[in-house]
mmCIF file of C-alpha atoms in Angstrom:
data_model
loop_
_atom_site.group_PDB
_atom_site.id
_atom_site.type_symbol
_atom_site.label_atom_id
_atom_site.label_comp_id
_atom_site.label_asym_id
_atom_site.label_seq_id
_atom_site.Cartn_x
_atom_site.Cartn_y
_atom_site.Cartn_z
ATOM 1 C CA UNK A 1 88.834 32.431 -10.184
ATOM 2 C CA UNK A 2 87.835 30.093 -7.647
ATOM 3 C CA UNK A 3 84.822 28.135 -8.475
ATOM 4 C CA UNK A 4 81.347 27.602 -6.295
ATOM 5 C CA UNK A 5 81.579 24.421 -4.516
ATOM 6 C CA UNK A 6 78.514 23.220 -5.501
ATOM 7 C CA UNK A 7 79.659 23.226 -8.773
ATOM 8 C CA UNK A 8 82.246 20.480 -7.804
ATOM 9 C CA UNK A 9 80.381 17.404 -6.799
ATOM 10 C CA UNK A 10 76.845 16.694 -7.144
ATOM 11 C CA UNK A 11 74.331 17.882 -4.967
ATOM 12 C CA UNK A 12 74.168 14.709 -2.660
ATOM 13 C CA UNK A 13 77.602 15.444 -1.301
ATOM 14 C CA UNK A 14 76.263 18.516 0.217
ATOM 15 C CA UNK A 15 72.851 17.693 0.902
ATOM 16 C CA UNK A 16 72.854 14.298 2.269
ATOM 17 C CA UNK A 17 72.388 12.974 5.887
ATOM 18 C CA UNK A 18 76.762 12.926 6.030
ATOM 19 C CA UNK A 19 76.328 16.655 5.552
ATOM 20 C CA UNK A 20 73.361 16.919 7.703
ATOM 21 C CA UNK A 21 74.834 15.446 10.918
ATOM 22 C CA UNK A 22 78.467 17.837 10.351
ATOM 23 C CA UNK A 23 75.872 20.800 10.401
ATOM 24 C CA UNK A 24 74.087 19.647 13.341
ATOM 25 C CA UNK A 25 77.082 18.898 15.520
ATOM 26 C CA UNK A 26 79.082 21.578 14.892
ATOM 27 C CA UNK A 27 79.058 23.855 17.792
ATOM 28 C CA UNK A 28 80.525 26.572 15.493
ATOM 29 C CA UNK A 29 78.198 26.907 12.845
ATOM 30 C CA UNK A 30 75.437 26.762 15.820
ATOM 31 C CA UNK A 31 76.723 29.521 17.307
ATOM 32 C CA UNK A 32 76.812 31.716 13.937
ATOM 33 C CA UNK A 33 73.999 30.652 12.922
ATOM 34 C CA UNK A 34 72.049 32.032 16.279
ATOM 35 C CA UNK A 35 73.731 35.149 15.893
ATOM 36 C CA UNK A 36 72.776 35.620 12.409
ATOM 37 C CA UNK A 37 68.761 34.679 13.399
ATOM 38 C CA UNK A 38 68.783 36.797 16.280
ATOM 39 C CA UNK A 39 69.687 39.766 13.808
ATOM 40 C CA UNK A 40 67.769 38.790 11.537
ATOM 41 C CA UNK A 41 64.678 38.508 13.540
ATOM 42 C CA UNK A 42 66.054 41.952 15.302
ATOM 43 C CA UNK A 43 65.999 43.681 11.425
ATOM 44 C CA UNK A 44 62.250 42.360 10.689
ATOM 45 C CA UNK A 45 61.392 45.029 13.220
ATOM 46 C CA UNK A 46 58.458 42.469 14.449
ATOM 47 C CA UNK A 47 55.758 43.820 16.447
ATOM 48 C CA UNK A 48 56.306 43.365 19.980
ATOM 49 C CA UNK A 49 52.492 42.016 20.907
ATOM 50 C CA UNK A 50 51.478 40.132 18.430
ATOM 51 C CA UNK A 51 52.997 37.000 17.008
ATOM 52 C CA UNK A 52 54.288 36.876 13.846
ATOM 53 C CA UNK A 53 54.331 33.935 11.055
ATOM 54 C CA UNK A 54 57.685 33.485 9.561
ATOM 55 C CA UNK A 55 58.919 31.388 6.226
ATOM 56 C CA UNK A 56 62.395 30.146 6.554
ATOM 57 C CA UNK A 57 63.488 28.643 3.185
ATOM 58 C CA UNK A 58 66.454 26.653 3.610
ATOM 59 C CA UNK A 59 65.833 25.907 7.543
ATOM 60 C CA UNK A 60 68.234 23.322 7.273
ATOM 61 C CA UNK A 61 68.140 21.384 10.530
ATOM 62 C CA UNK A 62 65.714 24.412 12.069
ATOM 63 C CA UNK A 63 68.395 26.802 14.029
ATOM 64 C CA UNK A 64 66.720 29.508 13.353
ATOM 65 C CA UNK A 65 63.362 28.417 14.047
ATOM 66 C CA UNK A 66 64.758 27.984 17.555
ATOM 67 C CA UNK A 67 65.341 31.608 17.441
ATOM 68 C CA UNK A 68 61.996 32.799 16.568
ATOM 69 C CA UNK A 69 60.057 30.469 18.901
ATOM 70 C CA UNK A 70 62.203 31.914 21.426
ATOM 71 C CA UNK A 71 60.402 35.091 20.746
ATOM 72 C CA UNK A 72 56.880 34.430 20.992
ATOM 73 C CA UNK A 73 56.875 34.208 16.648
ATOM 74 C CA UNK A 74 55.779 31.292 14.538
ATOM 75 C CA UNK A 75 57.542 29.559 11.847
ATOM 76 C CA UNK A 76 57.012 27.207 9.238
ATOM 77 C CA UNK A 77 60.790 26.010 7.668
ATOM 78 C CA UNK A 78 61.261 24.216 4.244
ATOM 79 C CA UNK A 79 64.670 22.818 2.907
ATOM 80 C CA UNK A 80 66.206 21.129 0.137
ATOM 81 C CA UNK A 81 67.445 18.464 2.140
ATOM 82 C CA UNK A 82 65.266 16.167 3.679
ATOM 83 C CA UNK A 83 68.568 14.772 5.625
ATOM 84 C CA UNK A 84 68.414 17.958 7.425
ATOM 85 C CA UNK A 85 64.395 18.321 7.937
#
């Protein structure tokens, strides 16, 4: 059985600004990670006319706080990793 890897290293391997910049400048993981906010947003089932206020824990380096804004919604992100803040 394959183990988690954060359960590998500690957590600065993964949550340091080394991490933070692969995240950021990998057009790949951008692109998924739109996707996966549009849908997301799409699955709230917001109302159309009035902006909503949105908590994303884990925004990471704020992807999908792009999304949201890009709908008329608010947002207010928190993460783990200042690096990616």
């Amino acid at each position: 059985m394959a183990r988690r890897p954060e359960h590998q290293a500690p957590p600065e391997v993964y949550y340091g600004v080394d991490e933070a910049r692969k995240y950021t400048q990998n057009s790949r993981i951008i692109e998924v990670q739109e996707r996966c906010s549009e849908r997301a947003i799409e699955l709230l089932a917001l109302p159309d006319d009035t902006p909503s206020m949105l908590l994303d824990l884990g925004c990471g380096s704020g992807l999908s706080g792009e999304a949201i804004t890009s709908q008329g919604h608010m947002w207010i992100g928190m993460d783990i990793s200042p690096a990616m803040l």
